[in-house]
XYZ file of C-alpha atoms in Angstrom:
424
model
C 43.229 -26.133 75.264
C 45.961 -25.120 76.929
C 48.293 -25.869 74.543
C 49.405 -22.720 72.037
C 50.770 -24.373 69.206
C 47.414 -27.125 69.696
C 44.874 -24.691 69.445
C 46.307 -23.125 66.493
C 46.558 -26.005 64.538
C 43.125 -26.807 65.251
C 41.784 -23.016 64.335
C 43.620 -23.972 61.449
C 42.442 -27.287 60.473
C 38.740 -26.065 60.382
C 39.200 -22.962 58.897
C 40.909 -24.360 56.264
C 37.928 -26.494 55.311
C 35.699 -23.916 55.749
C 37.389 -21.972 53.732
C 37.578 -24.720 50.990
C 33.867 -25.520 51.066
C 32.721 -22.522 51.106
C 35.402 -20.570 49.154
C 37.474 -22.841 47.203
C 40.535 -21.126 44.913
C 39.602 -20.974 41.910
C 42.052 -20.259 38.719
C 40.422 -18.069 36.111
C 42.522 -16.094 33.160
C 42.313 -12.579 32.812
C 42.533 -11.197 29.093
C 43.923 -7.683 28.703
C 44.495 -5.674 31.616
C 42.919 -2.883 33.225
C 42.712 0.810 31.622
C 40.908 3.136 33.417
C 41.365 5.607 31.412
C 39.274 4.228 28.745
C 36.409 6.148 27.789
C 33.063 5.560 25.919
C 34.271 7.887 23.128
C 37.144 6.236 22.827
C 35.962 2.807 22.994
C 34.000 3.746 20.305
C 36.020 4.875 17.916
C 38.195 1.313 18.592
C 35.326 -0.540 17.531
C 35.435 1.260 14.049
C 38.569 0.723 13.411
C 37.906 -2.872 14.515
C 35.360 -3.011 12.021
C 37.174 -1.146 9.149
C 40.551 -3.181 10.141
C 38.565 -6.822 9.378
C 36.340 -4.984 6.650
C 39.900 -4.153 4.312
C 41.527 -7.188 4.933
C 38.781 -9.455 3.488
C 38.114 -6.548 0.676
C 41.548 -6.091 0.365
C 40.621 -2.834 -0.533
C 43.258 0.094 -0.915
C 40.406 2.843 -0.008
C 39.510 0.502 3.460
C 42.800 0.239 4.156
C 43.231 3.815 4.034
C 40.284 4.280 5.865
C 41.317 2.089 8.736
C 45.535 3.625 9.215
C 42.943 6.853 9.473
C 41.136 5.663 12.018
C 43.885 3.863 13.836
C 45.643 6.737 14.038
C 43.077 8.984 15.714
C 42.647 6.532 17.960
C 45.857 6.371 18.978
C 46.103 10.413 19.517
C 42.997 9.794 21.414
C 44.699 6.617 23.600
C 47.432 9.016 24.646
C 45.159 12.240 25.363
C 42.714 9.815 27.624
C 45.770 8.270 29.347
C 47.932 11.745 29.921
C 44.310 12.905 31.206
C 43.876 10.169 33.666
C 46.982 9.896 34.989
C 46.915 13.705 34.980
C 43.443 14.388 37.379
C 45.162 11.012 39.293
C 48.145 12.901 40.504
C 45.723 15.690 41.176
C 43.868 14.231 43.667
C 46.570 12.313 45.363
C 48.566 14.934 46.110
C 48.082 15.378 49.084
C 48.478 11.625 50.200
C 52.269 10.993 49.598
C 51.506 6.826 49.486
C 48.750 6.938 46.626
C 50.503 9.614 44.503
C 54.570 8.360 44.357
C 52.173 4.731 43.561
C 50.530 6.656 40.690
C 54.016 8.162 39.346
C 55.599 4.453 39.509
C 52.637 3.304 37.481
C 53.698 6.155 35.447
C 57.253 5.592 34.992
C 57.795 2.096 36.399
C 62.124 1.881 37.407
C 61.846 -1.510 37.085
C 60.217 -5.016 36.475
C 58.833 -6.293 39.892
C 59.028 -10.022 38.734
C 61.826 -12.275 39.341
C 64.258 -14.407 37.384
C 66.315 -16.897 38.404
C 67.449 -17.963 34.617
C 70.647 -17.517 35.015
C 71.491 -19.329 38.398
C 73.161 -22.620 36.746
C 70.071 -25.107 37.577
C 66.704 -25.988 36.513
C 66.024 -27.583 40.126
C 63.282 -24.002 41.917
C 64.340 -26.502 44.992
C 68.186 -26.061 45.105
C 67.370 -21.992 43.745
C 65.466 -21.866 47.030
C 68.140 -23.615 49.335
C 70.654 -21.447 47.791
C 68.483 -17.723 48.438
C 67.704 -19.317 52.464
C 70.924 -20.758 52.614
C 72.778 -16.933 51.722
C 69.493 -15.018 53.686
C 70.099 -16.881 56.751
C 74.340 -16.486 56.604
C 74.911 -12.603 55.372
C 74.400 -11.394 58.670
C 77.058 -13.739 59.773
C 79.680 -12.737 56.859
C 78.537 -8.848 57.892
C 79.886 -9.101 60.819
C 82.422 -10.969 60.309
C 84.124 -8.228 58.620
C 83.484 -4.936 60.202
C 85.179 -4.509 63.176
C 83.707 -2.844 66.386
C 82.924 0.594 66.689
C 84.554 1.088 70.429
C 87.433 0.800 68.845
C 86.726 3.311 67.042
C 84.800 6.155 69.523
C 82.015 4.661 71.444
C 82.444 4.569 74.595
C 79.857 1.865 75.577
C 78.211 1.321 79.275
C 79.444 -1.211 81.928
C 76.123 -2.156 82.106
C 72.658 -1.497 80.584
C 70.917 0.912 83.658
C 67.377 0.434 84.714
C 65.234 3.534 82.960
C 63.073 3.152 85.173
C 61.285 1.453 88.176
C 58.006 0.940 86.877
C 56.944 -2.845 85.460
C 55.156 -3.592 82.371
C 52.237 -6.352 82.694
C 50.089 -7.488 79.328
C 46.677 -7.671 80.720
C 43.764 -9.390 78.879
C 42.417 -8.820 75.213
C 38.383 -8.314 73.926
C 36.808 -9.994 71.433
C 35.106 -6.374 70.202
C 38.986 -5.490 70.348
C 40.211 -8.873 68.230
C 37.761 -7.832 65.479
C 38.706 -5.004 65.050
C 41.941 -5.713 64.713
C 40.590 -8.884 61.797
C 38.546 -6.113 59.787
C 41.921 -3.742 59.778
C 43.309 -6.499 57.517
C 44.132 -5.426 53.853
C 42.989 -7.944 51.427
C 45.004 -7.379 48.924
C 48.157 -8.379 51.577
C 49.523 -12.045 50.815
C 49.281 -15.702 52.718
C 51.671 -16.643 55.579
C 52.407 -20.505 55.742
C 49.711 -21.277 57.145
C 47.726 -20.837 53.960
C 45.205 -18.673 55.360
C 44.135 -15.468 53.028
C 43.546 -12.543 54.936
C 40.394 -11.333 52.581
C 39.106 -14.152 53.866
C 39.917 -13.964 57.592
C 38.396 -10.263 57.287
C 35.223 -11.186 55.518
C 34.756 -14.000 58.564
C 35.856 -11.237 61.535
C 32.369 -11.524 63.515
C 33.219 -15.569 63.579
C 36.848 -15.858 63.954
C 37.184 -12.867 67.164
C 36.159 -15.816 69.989
C 38.678 -18.510 68.357
C 41.615 -16.129 68.648
C 40.638 -13.817 71.588
C 41.159 -17.345 73.289
C 44.480 -17.796 72.081
C 45.485 -14.597 72.043
C 45.179 -14.274 75.716
C 46.789 -17.752 76.008
C 49.399 -16.798 74.407
C 49.464 -13.766 76.653
C 49.347 -15.593 80.306
C 52.002 -18.377 79.312
C 54.481 -16.315 77.551
C 54.271 -19.590 74.012
C 53.752 -17.657 70.770
C 52.510 -20.488 67.920
C 55.456 -21.991 65.891
C 53.994 -21.238 62.974
C 53.138 -17.863 64.080
C 57.424 -17.529 64.149
C 58.164 -19.342 60.669
C 57.958 -16.663 57.598
C 58.119 -17.100 53.593
C 60.656 -15.439 51.801
C 59.618 -14.497 48.036
C 63.144 -13.215 46.797
C 62.603 -9.540 44.776
C 65.338 -8.458 42.487
C 66.682 -4.736 42.841
C 69.512 -4.594 39.725
C 72.551 -5.215 38.535
C 73.787 -9.222 37.668
C 70.578 -12.059 37.977
C 72.338 -14.677 39.043
C 74.276 -12.930 42.536
C 71.441 -13.623 45.356
C 73.340 -10.601 46.780
C 71.259 -8.616 44.042
C 68.214 -9.642 45.987
C 65.602 -8.570 48.217
C 64.177 -10.805 50.457
C 60.395 -9.769 50.999
C 58.829 -11.749 54.642
C 55.546 -13.058 54.979
C 53.809 -13.961 58.159
C 51.218 -15.423 58.694
C 47.714 -12.727 58.992
C 47.010 -13.663 62.582
C 50.505 -13.820 63.942
C 49.973 -9.862 62.842
C 46.645 -9.198 65.022
C 48.663 -11.018 68.239
C 51.575 -8.269 67.518
C 49.292 -5.483 67.150
C 47.694 -6.509 70.518
C 51.216 -6.498 72.304
C 52.465 -3.515 69.958
C 49.198 -1.309 71.737
C 50.049 -2.319 75.119
C 54.119 -1.997 74.856
C 54.117 1.236 73.345
C 51.301 2.613 75.075
C 53.894 1.737 77.940
C 56.595 3.754 76.703
C 54.742 6.012 75.720
C 52.987 6.950 78.476
C 55.678 6.463 81.274
C 57.815 8.651 78.995
C 60.302 6.100 78.089
C 61.745 6.570 74.817
C 63.905 9.312 73.774
C 62.975 12.664 72.611
C 65.644 11.975 69.331
C 64.187 8.639 69.035
C 61.492 9.285 65.574
C 60.073 6.959 63.254
C 57.722 3.993 64.532
C 56.515 6.375 66.477
C 53.269 8.048 66.405
C 53.638 11.771 65.811
C 57.172 11.494 65.425
C 57.198 12.020 61.995
C 60.024 12.599 59.081
C 59.186 15.833 59.718
C 60.001 16.741 62.900
C 63.140 15.149 62.668
C 64.051 17.544 60.392
C 63.112 20.434 61.821
C 64.551 19.885 64.691
C 67.898 19.299 63.216
C 67.675 22.183 60.865
C 66.398 24.485 63.394
C 69.641 23.174 65.853
C 72.001 23.978 62.201
C 69.925 27.766 62.077
C 70.711 28.497 66.176
C 74.718 27.138 66.428
C 75.483 29.221 62.600
C 73.536 32.117 64.368
C 76.202 32.232 67.288
C 78.562 32.219 65.081
C 79.529 28.062 65.275
C 80.684 26.079 62.262
C 78.657 22.417 62.586
C 79.735 19.325 61.874
C 77.778 15.810 61.349
C 77.452 12.611 60.397
C 74.768 11.145 58.780
C 74.977 7.326 59.369
C 73.333 4.438 57.176
C 73.394 0.902 59.200
C 73.871 -1.718 56.463
C 71.158 -4.816 57.637
C 70.233 -2.799 60.285
C 67.240 -4.511 61.257
C 68.699 -7.970 60.936
C 71.433 -7.337 62.653
C 70.080 -6.738 66.520
C 71.504 -9.329 68.823
C 68.820 -11.066 70.728
C 70.280 -10.978 73.972
C 71.391 -7.725 74.311
C 67.724 -6.422 73.601
C 66.309 -8.879 75.543
C 68.620 -6.721 78.316
C 67.383 -3.417 77.467
C 64.344 -4.523 77.731
C 64.564 -5.138 81.053
C 65.916 -1.963 81.612
C 62.707 -0.793 80.330
C 60.639 -2.561 82.912
C 60.060 -5.953 81.171
C 60.034 -8.755 83.072
C 58.443 -12.396 84.360
C 56.250 -13.825 82.655
C 56.101 -10.445 79.971
C 59.886 -11.202 79.843
C 59.191 -15.066 78.514
C 57.319 -13.721 75.513
C 59.494 -11.416 73.888
C 61.766 -13.861 74.306
C 59.757 -16.560 72.797
C 59.009 -13.952 70.598
C 63.094 -13.804 69.144
C 64.257 -17.027 69.622
C 63.349 -20.283 67.319
C 62.251 -18.202 64.074
C 62.583 -19.752 61.078
C 62.577 -19.018 57.058
C 62.328 -20.544 54.153
C 62.206 -19.514 50.778
C 59.681 -19.636 47.922
C 60.243 -20.026 44.612
C 56.964 -20.563 42.073
C 55.607 -22.698 44.799
C 58.791 -24.452 45.924
C 60.100 -24.734 48.873
C 63.780 -24.544 50.373
C 64.586 -25.936 53.793
C 63.336 -23.723 56.868
C 66.586 -22.732 58.400
C 66.924 -20.946 61.892
C 66.971 -17.225 62.457
C 69.630 -16.426 64.836
C 70.025 -12.519 64.822
C 68.149 -9.701 64.184
C 64.437 -8.982 64.227
C 60.823 -10.224 62.522
C 60.822 -8.842 59.183
C 57.704 -8.181 57.768
C 56.614 -8.100 61.477
C 54.574 -4.839 63.407
C 56.775 -5.341 66.484
C 60.293 -5.903 64.566
C 60.384 -1.987 64.174
C 59.157 -1.296 67.566
C 62.004 -3.272 68.944
C 64.460 -2.054 66.804
C 64.063 1.522 68.263
C 64.027 0.072 71.611
C 67.366 -1.629 71.769
C 69.665 2.165 70.223
C 67.261 3.657 72.460
C 70.255 4.648 74.724
C 72.401 5.648 71.951
C 72.145 9.553 73.041
C 73.324 8.050 76.294
C 76.290 7.284 75.324
C 77.551 10.915 73.440
C 79.014 13.504 75.763
C 79.440 16.854 73.019
C 77.147 15.973 70.554
C 73.205 15.811 69.763
C 72.055 13.496 67.623
C 68.703 12.784 65.762
C 67.420 9.350 64.985
C 64.407 8.076 62.636
C 64.503 4.495 62.928
C 67.983 2.823 61.394
C 69.242 6.695 59.964
C 70.900 8.321 62.477
C 72.450 11.510 62.388
C 75.238 12.587 65.366
C 75.987 16.638 64.735
C 78.008 19.050 66.760
C 78.508 22.986 67.029
C 82.133 24.371 68.160
C 83.126 27.782 68.232
C 85.005 28.705 65.290
C 86.916 31.576 67.390
C 88.506 28.750 69.432
C 90.029 27.391 66.615
């Protein structure tokens, strides 16, 4: 089967039938919530407390009620102590793992509800609400671009043409089944399901059987430069950030792509970043979304430069830039031109063109979907390749500056300059 879309459709239908037969979805009610701090001692006192409560209700004896109140108070004290000890031990255990540490901290001090509230939007139709959000998320970039002026009219010295960065040429190479199986086994079971309806947990459990057909499809996309349409359609869930719940601007769009598309992107990501890094094509001032280029290194470089200027008797001025909707405002045509400057041509350039264009998104509210809308700007949210394409787009920013220095971490940028105060 040489048609990529037909191959993916055939695979999805067969996987869906197999999953429905051997691992059908069921609805199960879970009572209560998980309380890992409850130990045997606390549970024993809770059982005694409940027994005395039942006895007091039945006998209506004041002595029984007094005994119950004492046990209740003791249980509450023990619960608070056990919960405090559990979280303290957990924080100590994860002190060297920032991700788990902050996750635990958010459990202790939740900032706000993660639920979605649409009650204030004046319609009872989930379909209408979904369309409202989908239209807003799709048009927000156009509205933003209409409000800002061109940086070239202020301080930017834009190049007339995008100059080639290398004479080397990037080429895809076919991927093996073992590599695909490795990526499938690395899927996180907790991740949400995309529009293809294939849960990451089942895909991971089926890695040994799935790697063969998926390997064929991915190699077919690399050789043809065509990406399956369903892998380019994102499911958006609006999550309230802050402010009035009836304003779509107060919601963050969480984009969910099919898990199988992530496998394809990881394959291309590995090949692309290996090519860029091995040929030293990315700016040394670009940090973020790169191996061994952490925030710590970016901060160290910035601070060391400031110290050098100050030790030399200079003053330092800095401009900190935080771009609004940075990933969503990237122009596809300009990005593709810059990819050509990195030596990406032919089928590979066609692949990235198809990756960026004809993408769609739809909003899901309470299992009701909006109409799909085309995405005309930006790198795909929730993708693996998107952030890496973003850093290639802004990589030449350092070449434009004549006197200042720059440090970039993803979309956060600082431009700074040191000068001798005696000249002023």
